[in-house]
Coordinates of C-alpha atoms and ligand atoms in Angstrom, one line a residue:
M128 CA -33.5 -62.5 -81.3
R129 CA -34.2 -59.0 -80.1
I130 CA -32.0 -56.5 -78.3
L131 CA -33.2 -53.3 -76.7
G132 CA -30.8 -50.4 -77.2
I133 CA -30.6 -47.4 -75.0
E134 CA -28.6 -44.3 -75.9
S135 CA -28.2 -41.1 -73.8
S136 CA -24.7 -39.9 -74.5
C137 CA -25.5 -36.3 -75.5
D138 CA -28.7 -34.5 -76.1
E139 CA -31.0 -37.3 -77.4
T140 CA -32.7 -39.8 -75.3
A141 CA -33.2 -42.9 -77.5
A142 CA -34.4 -46.5 -77.2
A143 CA -34.9 -49.0 -80.0
V144 CA -35.6 -52.7 -80.5
V145 CA -33.5 -54.4 -83.2
E146 CA -34.0 -58.0 -84.4
D147 CA -31.2 -60.2 -85.6
A148 CA -28.8 -57.2 -86.2
R149 CA -30.7 -56.2 -89.4
T150 CA -34.3 -55.2 -88.6
V151 CA -35.2 -52.1 -86.7
V152 CA -38.5 -53.1 -85.1
S153 CA -38.9 -49.8 -83.3
S154 CA -36.8 -46.7 -82.8
V155 CA -37.7 -43.7 -80.6
V156 CA -35.6 -40.6 -80.3
A157 CA -36.6 -37.7 -77.9
S158 CA -34.6 -34.7 -79.0
Q159 CA -33.7 -31.9 -76.6
F160 CA -33.5 -29.4 -79.5
D161 CA -36.0 -27.0 -77.9
V162 CA -34.1 -27.1 -74.5
H163 CA -30.6 -26.3 -75.9
G164 CA -31.5 -24.3 -79.0
K165 CA -31.8 -21.0 -77.2
Y166 CA -28.3 -21.4 -75.6
G167 CA -26.6 -22.1 -78.9
G168 CA -25.2 -25.5 -77.8
V169 CA -25.7 -28.4 -75.4
V170 CA -25.9 -27.5 -71.7
P171 CA -24.7 -30.6 -69.9
E172 CA -26.7 -30.1 -66.7
L173 CA -29.9 -29.5 -68.7
A174 CA -29.2 -32.5 -70.8
S175 CA -29.0 -34.9 -67.8
R176 CA -32.2 -33.5 -66.4
E177 CA -34.0 -34.0 -69.7
H178 CA -32.7 -37.6 -70.0
L179 CA -34.1 -38.3 -66.5
R180 CA -37.5 -37.0 -67.7
A181 CA -37.5 -38.9 -71.0
I182 CA -35.9 -42.2 -70.3
V183 CA -38.9 -44.1 -68.9
P184 CA -41.5 -43.0 -71.6
V185 CA -38.9 -43.4 -74.4
V186 CA -38.0 -47.0 -73.4
D187 CA -41.7 -47.8 -72.8
E188 CA -42.6 -46.5 -76.2
A189 CA -39.9 -48.5 -78.0
L190 CA -41.0 -51.7 -76.3
L191 CA -44.7 -51.0 -76.9
K192 CA -44.3 -50.1 -80.6
S193 CA -42.3 -53.2 -81.2
G194 CA -44.6 -55.4 -79.3
T195 CA -41.7 -56.7 -77.2
R196 CA -42.0 -57.9 -73.7
L197 CA -39.0 -57.6 -71.4
E198 CA -38.8 -61.4 -71.1
D199 CA -38.4 -61.6 -75.0
L200 CA -35.1 -59.6 -74.9
A201 CA -31.9 -61.4 -75.5
A202 CA -30.0 -58.5 -74.0
V203 CA -30.2 -54.7 -73.2
A204 CA -27.4 -52.7 -74.9
V205 CA -26.4 -49.4 -73.5
T206 CA -24.0 -46.7 -74.6
E207 CA -21.1 -46.7 -72.1
G208 CA -19.2 -43.8 -73.8
P209 CA -17.9 -41.5 -75.1
G210 CA -20.2 -38.6 -74.2
L211 CA -21.3 -36.3 -71.4
L212 CA -20.8 -38.2 -68.2
G213 CA -24.1 -37.0 -66.5
S214 CA -26.0 -37.9 -69.6
L215 CA -24.4 -41.4 -70.0
L216 CA -25.1 -42.2 -66.4
V217 CA -28.9 -41.8 -66.9
G218 CA -29.0 -44.5 -69.7
M219 CA -26.4 -46.7 -67.9
T220 CA -28.2 -46.7 -64.6
F221 CA -31.6 -47.3 -66.2
A222 CA -30.3 -50.2 -68.3
K223 CA -28.5 -51.8 -65.3
S224 CA -31.7 -51.6 -63.2
L225 CA -33.8 -53.1 -66.0
C226 CA -31.3 -56.0 -66.4
M227 CA -31.0 -56.5 -62.7
A228 CA -34.7 -56.6 -62.0
H229 CA -35.6 -58.8 -65.0
D230 CA -32.5 -60.9 -65.2
I231 CA -31.5 -59.8 -68.7
P232 CA -27.9 -59.8 -69.9
L233 CA -26.3 -56.3 -70.2
I234 CA -24.0 -55.2 -73.1
G235 CA -22.0 -52.0 -73.0
V236 CA -21.5 -50.4 -76.4
N237 CA -19.1 -47.8 -77.6
H238 CA -21.1 -44.9 -79.2
I239 CA -18.6 -44.5 -82.1
E240 CA -18.9 -48.2 -82.9
G241 CA -22.6 -47.7 -82.8
H242 CA -22.4 -45.1 -85.5
I243 CA -20.4 -47.6 -87.7
H244 CA -23.1 -50.3 -87.0
A245 CA -25.8 -47.9 -88.2
V246 CA -24.4 -48.5 -91.7
L247 CA -23.9 -52.3 -91.3
L248 CA -27.5 -52.5 -90.0
E249 CA -28.9 -51.0 -93.2
H250 CA -26.5 -52.2 -95.8
A251 CA -26.0 -56.0 -95.9
A252 CA -23.7 -55.5 -98.9
V253 CA -20.9 -53.8 -97.0
Q254 CA -17.7 -55.7 -97.7
L255 CA -14.8 -55.6 -95.2
P256 CA -12.1 -54.4 -94.8
A257 CA -13.6 -50.9 -94.8
I258 CA -12.5 -47.3 -94.1
A259 CA -15.0 -45.7 -91.7
L260 CA -15.4 -42.0 -91.2
V261 CA -17.4 -41.1 -88.1
V262 CA -18.3 -37.4 -88.3
S263 CA -20.6 -35.8 -85.7
G264 CA -20.9 -33.0 -83.2
G265 CA -18.5 -34.8 -80.9
H266 CA -16.2 -36.9 -83.2
T267 CA -14.3 -36.8 -86.4
H268 CA -12.5 -40.1 -86.6
L269 CA -11.1 -42.3 -89.4
F270 CA -10.8 -46.0 -88.8
H271 CA -9.7 -49.1 -90.6
A272 CA -12.2 -51.9 -89.9
D273 CA -10.9 -55.4 -90.6
A274 CA -12.8 -58.5 -91.5
N275 CA -13.5 -59.2 -87.8
L276 CA -14.6 -55.6 -87.1
Q277 CA -11.4 -54.9 -85.2
Y278 CA -10.7 -51.2 -85.5
K279 CA -7.5 -49.2 -86.0
L280 CA -7.6 -45.4 -85.6
L281 CA -6.0 -43.8 -88.7
G282 CA -6.8 -40.1 -88.0
K283 CA -8.9 -37.8 -85.9
T284 CA -9.5 -34.1 -85.3
R285 CA -7.0 -32.3 -83.2
D286 CA -9.4 -29.6 -82.2
D287 CA -13.1 -29.2 -83.2
A288 CA -15.2 -32.0 -84.5
A289 CA -16.6 -31.4 -88.0
G290 CA -20.2 -31.0 -86.7
E291 CA -18.9 -28.6 -84.0
A292 CA -17.3 -26.5 -86.8
F293 CA -20.6 -26.5 -88.7
D294 CA -22.4 -25.4 -85.5
K295 CA -19.9 -22.7 -84.6
V296 CA -20.0 -21.2 -88.0
G297 CA -23.8 -21.4 -87.9
K298 CA -23.8 -19.6 -84.6
L299 CA -21.4 -16.8 -85.9
L300 CA -23.9 -16.3 -88.8
G301 CA -27.0 -16.3 -86.6
F302 CA -28.4 -19.6 -87.9
G303 CA -29.3 -20.9 -84.4
Y304 CA -28.4 -24.4 -83.1
P305 CA -27.5 -26.8 -84.6
G306 CA -26.1 -24.9 -87.5
G307 CA -25.1 -28.0 -89.6
P308 CA -28.6 -28.6 -91.1
V309 CA -29.1 -24.9 -91.9
I310 CA -25.7 -24.6 -93.6
D311 CA -26.5 -27.8 -95.6
M312 CA -29.9 -26.3 -96.6
L313 CA -28.4 -23.0 -97.8
A314 CA -25.1 -24.2 -99.4
P315 CA -26.6 -25.1 -102.8
Y316 CA -27.6 -21.4 -103.2
G317 CA -24.1 -20.1 -102.9
N318 CA -20.9 -20.4 -105.0
P319 CA -18.6 -23.0 -103.3
R320 CA -15.5 -21.4 -104.9
A321 CA -16.3 -17.8 -104.0
V322 CA -14.3 -17.7 -100.7
K323 CA -10.9 -19.5 -100.9
F324 CA -10.3 -21.2 -97.6
T325 CA -6.9 -22.8 -97.1
F326 CA -6.9 -26.6 -96.4
A327 CA -5.5 -27.6 -93.0
K328 CA -1.8 -28.5 -93.2
M329 CA -1.2 -31.2 -90.6
K330 CA 2.3 -31.9 -89.1
G331 CA 2.9 -35.5 -88.0
N332 CA -0.1 -37.6 -89.0
T333 CA -1.3 -35.8 -92.1
L334 CA -4.6 -37.8 -91.9
D335 CA -5.6 -35.9 -88.8
F336 CA -8.1 -33.1 -89.2
S337 CA -8.2 -29.5 -87.9
F338 CA -11.2 -27.2 -88.2
S339 CA -10.0 -24.4 -86.0
G340 CA -8.4 -22.6 -88.9
I341 CA -11.4 -22.4 -91.1
K342 CA -13.6 -21.5 -88.1
T343 CA -11.2 -18.5 -87.4
A344 CA -11.3 -17.6 -91.1
V345 CA -15.1 -17.4 -91.0
L346 CA -14.8 -15.3 -87.8
R347 CA -12.5 -12.9 -89.6
W348 CA -14.8 -12.8 -92.6
T349 CA -17.7 -11.7 -90.3
E350 CA -15.5 -9.1 -88.5
A351 CA -14.6 -7.5 -91.9
R352 CA -18.2 -6.8 -92.7
D353 CA -21.2 -5.1 -91.2
L354 CA -23.6 -8.0 -90.8
S355 CA -25.8 -6.2 -88.3
V356 CA -28.9 -5.9 -90.5
Q357 CA -28.9 -9.6 -91.7
L358 CA -28.0 -10.9 -88.2
A359 CA -30.9 -8.9 -86.7
A360 CA -33.3 -10.2 -89.4
R361 CA -32.3 -13.8 -88.6
K362 CA -32.7 -13.2 -84.9
V363 CA -36.3 -12.1 -85.5
L364 CA -36.9 -15.1 -87.7
L365 CA -35.6 -17.5 -85.1
A366 CA -37.7 -15.8 -82.4
T367 CA -40.9 -16.5 -84.3
N368 CA -40.0 -19.9 -85.7
S369 CA -37.5 -22.4 -84.2
R370 CA -37.1 -24.3 -87.5
P371 CA -37.4 -21.8 -90.5
S372 CA -37.8 -23.2 -94.0
T373 CA -35.2 -22.7 -96.7
E374 CA -37.3 -19.9 -98.3
Q375 CA -37.4 -18.1 -94.9
W376 CA -33.6 -18.4 -94.5
L377 CA -33.0 -17.3 -98.0
A378 CA -35.1 -14.2 -97.5
V379 CA -32.7 -13.0 -94.7
T380 CA -29.4 -14.2 -96.2
P381 CA -27.7 -12.1 -98.9
K382 CA -25.8 -13.8 -101.7
E383 CA -22.4 -12.9 -100.2
T384 CA -23.2 -14.9 -97.1
L385 CA -24.6 -17.8 -99.1
D386 CA -21.3 -17.8 -101.0
L387 CA -19.4 -18.0 -97.6
V388 CA -21.7 -20.8 -96.4
A389 CA -21.2 -22.8 -99.7
S390 CA -17.4 -22.3 -99.6
F391 CA -17.2 -23.4 -96.0
Q392 CA -19.2 -26.6 -96.6
F393 CA -17.2 -27.3 -99.8
T394 CA -13.9 -27.0 -98.0
V395 CA -14.9 -29.2 -95.0
I396 CA -16.2 -31.9 -97.5
E397 CA -13.0 -31.7 -99.5
E398 CA -11.0 -32.2 -96.3
M399 CA -12.9 -35.5 -95.7
L400 CA -12.8 -36.7 -99.3
R401 CA -9.1 -36.1 -99.7
R402 CA -8.3 -38.3 -96.7
L403 CA -10.8 -41.0 -97.8
H404 CA -9.1 -41.3 -101.2
I405 CA -5.6 -41.6 -99.6
L406 CA -6.8 -44.3 -97.2
V407 CA -8.8 -46.4 -99.6
D408 CA -5.7 -46.6 -101.8
Q409 CA -3.4 -47.3 -98.9
H410 CA -5.5 -50.1 -97.4
D411 CA -7.1 -51.6 -100.5
A412 CA -10.5 -51.1 -98.8
Q413 CA -13.6 -52.8 -100.1
S414 CA -16.0 -50.2 -98.8
I415 CA -16.2 -46.8 -97.3
I416 CA -18.6 -46.2 -94.4
V417 CA -19.6 -42.6 -93.5
S418 CA -21.7 -42.1 -90.4
G419 CA -22.6 -39.6 -87.6
G420 CA -24.7 -36.5 -87.7
V421 CA -22.6 -34.8 -90.4
A422 CA -23.3 -37.8 -92.6
C423 CA -26.8 -36.3 -93.1
N424 CA -25.1 -33.5 -95.2
T425 CA -26.5 -33.7 -98.7
G426 CA -23.4 -32.0 -100.1
L427 CA -21.2 -34.7 -98.6
R428 CA -23.4 -37.5 -99.9
E429 CA -23.4 -36.1 -103.4
A430 CA -19.7 -35.4 -103.4
A431 CA -19.0 -39.0 -102.2
R432 CA -21.3 -40.4 -104.9
R433 CA -19.4 -38.4 -107.6
G434 CA -16.1 -38.8 -105.8
G435 CA -14.6 -41.5 -108.1
F436 CA -13.9 -43.9 -105.3
P437 CA -12.8 -47.4 -106.4
C438 CA -15.3 -49.0 -103.9
P439 CA -18.9 -48.2 -102.8
V440 CA -19.5 -45.5 -100.2
Y441 CA -22.3 -46.3 -97.7
F442 CA -24.2 -43.8 -95.6
P443 CA -27.0 -44.6 -93.1
T444 CA -30.5 -43.1 -93.8
P445 CA -30.6 -39.6 -92.1
G446 CA -32.6 -41.0 -89.1
L447 CA -29.8 -43.4 -88.3
S448 CA -27.0 -41.0 -89.0
T449 CA -27.7 -38.8 -86.0
D450 CA -27.8 -40.2 -82.5
N451 CA -30.2 -43.1 -82.1
A452 CA -30.5 -46.4 -80.2
A453 CA -31.0 -48.8 -83.1
M454 CA -27.2 -48.4 -83.9
I455 CA -26.4 -49.3 -80.2
A456 CA -28.6 -52.4 -80.3
A457 CA -27.1 -53.4 -83.7
A458 CA -23.6 -53.1 -82.4
A459 CA -24.4 -55.4 -79.5
F460 CA -25.3 -58.4 -81.8
P461 CA -21.7 -59.5 -82.4
K462 CA -21.0 -59.2 -78.7
L463 CA -24.1 -61.3 -78.0
A464 CA -22.9 -64.0 -80.4
R465 CA -19.5 -64.0 -78.5
R466 CA -21.4 -63.9 -75.2
E467 CA -19.5 -60.8 -74.3
F468 CA -21.7 -59.5 -71.5
S469 CA -21.0 -56.6 -69.2
G470 CA -21.1 -56.8 -65.4
F471 CA -23.2 -54.5 -63.2
D472 CA -19.9 -52.8 -62.4
L473 CA -19.8 -51.4 -66.0
K474 CA -18.9 -47.7 -65.8
A475 CA -19.9 -44.8 -68.0
K476 CA -16.8 -43.4 -69.6
A477 CA -16.8 -39.9 -71.0
N478 CA -13.6 -40.4 -72.9
L479 CA -14.0 -44.0 -74.1
T480 CA -12.0 -44.6 -77.2
L481 CA -12.5 -47.2 -80.0
A482 CA -9.3 -49.0 -81.1
Ligands
KG4_761 O1 -24.3 -37.8 -84.3 P1 -25.0 -36.5 -83.8 O2 -26.5 -36.5 -83.7 O3 -24.5 -36.3 -82.3 C1 -23.2 -36.4 -81.9 O4 -22.8 -37.6 -81.6 O5 -22.5 -35.4 -81.9 O6 -24.4 -35.3 -84.6 C2 -24.9 -34.0 -84.4 C3 -24.1 -33.1 -85.3 C4 -24.3 -31.6 -85.1 O7 -23.1 -30.9 -85.0 C5 -25.1 -31.2 -86.3 O8 -24.9 -29.8 -86.7 C6 -24.5 -32.1 -87.3 O9 -24.4 -33.3 -86.7 N1 -25.4 -32.2 -88.5 C7 -25.1 -31.8 -89.7 C8 -26.2 -32.1 -90.5 N2 -27.2 -32.7 -89.8 C9 -26.7 -32.7 -88.5 N3 -24.0 -31.2 -90.2 C10 -24.0 -30.9 -91.5 N4 -25.0 -31.1 -92.4 C11 -26.2 -31.7 -91.9 N5 -27.2 -31.9 -92.7
ZN762 ZN1 -23.1 -39.5 -82.1

């Protein structure tokens, strides 16, 4: 059975066809990187406009590449939230129209649950119950997933999401947008213990995250130095090349800045690993699932591998870690099995929660 997934919650227009919850038959992602890059972050109005432009060709391509006809679809799954309302509405309206016109069942999917299913889709070996960490530009959430994939929220960020912290630090240092991948690229060249950042001390739920402190510490670090020469050099680099190579970044980034980058990444990763250790012990979890854009981070993957966890840690491949529609289609399969279809009154919900 095949489901067409449609995802448009932020700055990626995506469509994918997934078969039997396990096989990605096609996955198309149109990134708006070039549109938002020069503004240093996602501009919601521009994002909706780009989704409108991309949605028809992206869905067409996903169907064509997979050799799927609309009448072959068991359902169309669409992200109902959370995300940018104007962006969500494009995918939602398109999916409803398709379903209405061709008499196909519609299934609304929570974007965060989609990120968790990106892991289940690729790793048949995942045992439940699991602890799931969803870390992206919009979310930093810890969940307990029981044997029936019912979720309990165990912790979340009280301010910035982890990816947002990477992007803000990247912006402060002139690495362009998104900063996460550049910081990941440069961190191995610095000393992760050179700058001693303090770990967030959380009152109340100590499993919650806070990244505003470390972001401010990086700001103070930049204010205490004259970075004008290196910032100007990076600006010139970005003006000539929107995706510089590691060597090009290294040529305009002194050791002291590389040390800062490495220390920042090390601290953020430690914040995540510490909480995962506590939760795995508390809940006797069989697996750890890490997903979302920040799950692409090579430092995090390595640290998790070496982390001494009593159970396996599963990550999606990088293409399924960042926003995509295969994860949305995959998350719809259990709902299809339960015949949990959505009506055409399904609403896009910017603040939709999971659990
Ligand atoms: O999941 P995603 O594509 O979109 C959201 O739902 O937010 O995640 C995008 C986020 C951005 O903040 C980006 O900087 C971050 O994921 N990211 C990374 C890496 N690749 C993407 N952060 C750290 N290291 C990376 N390699
Ligand atoms: Zn996401």
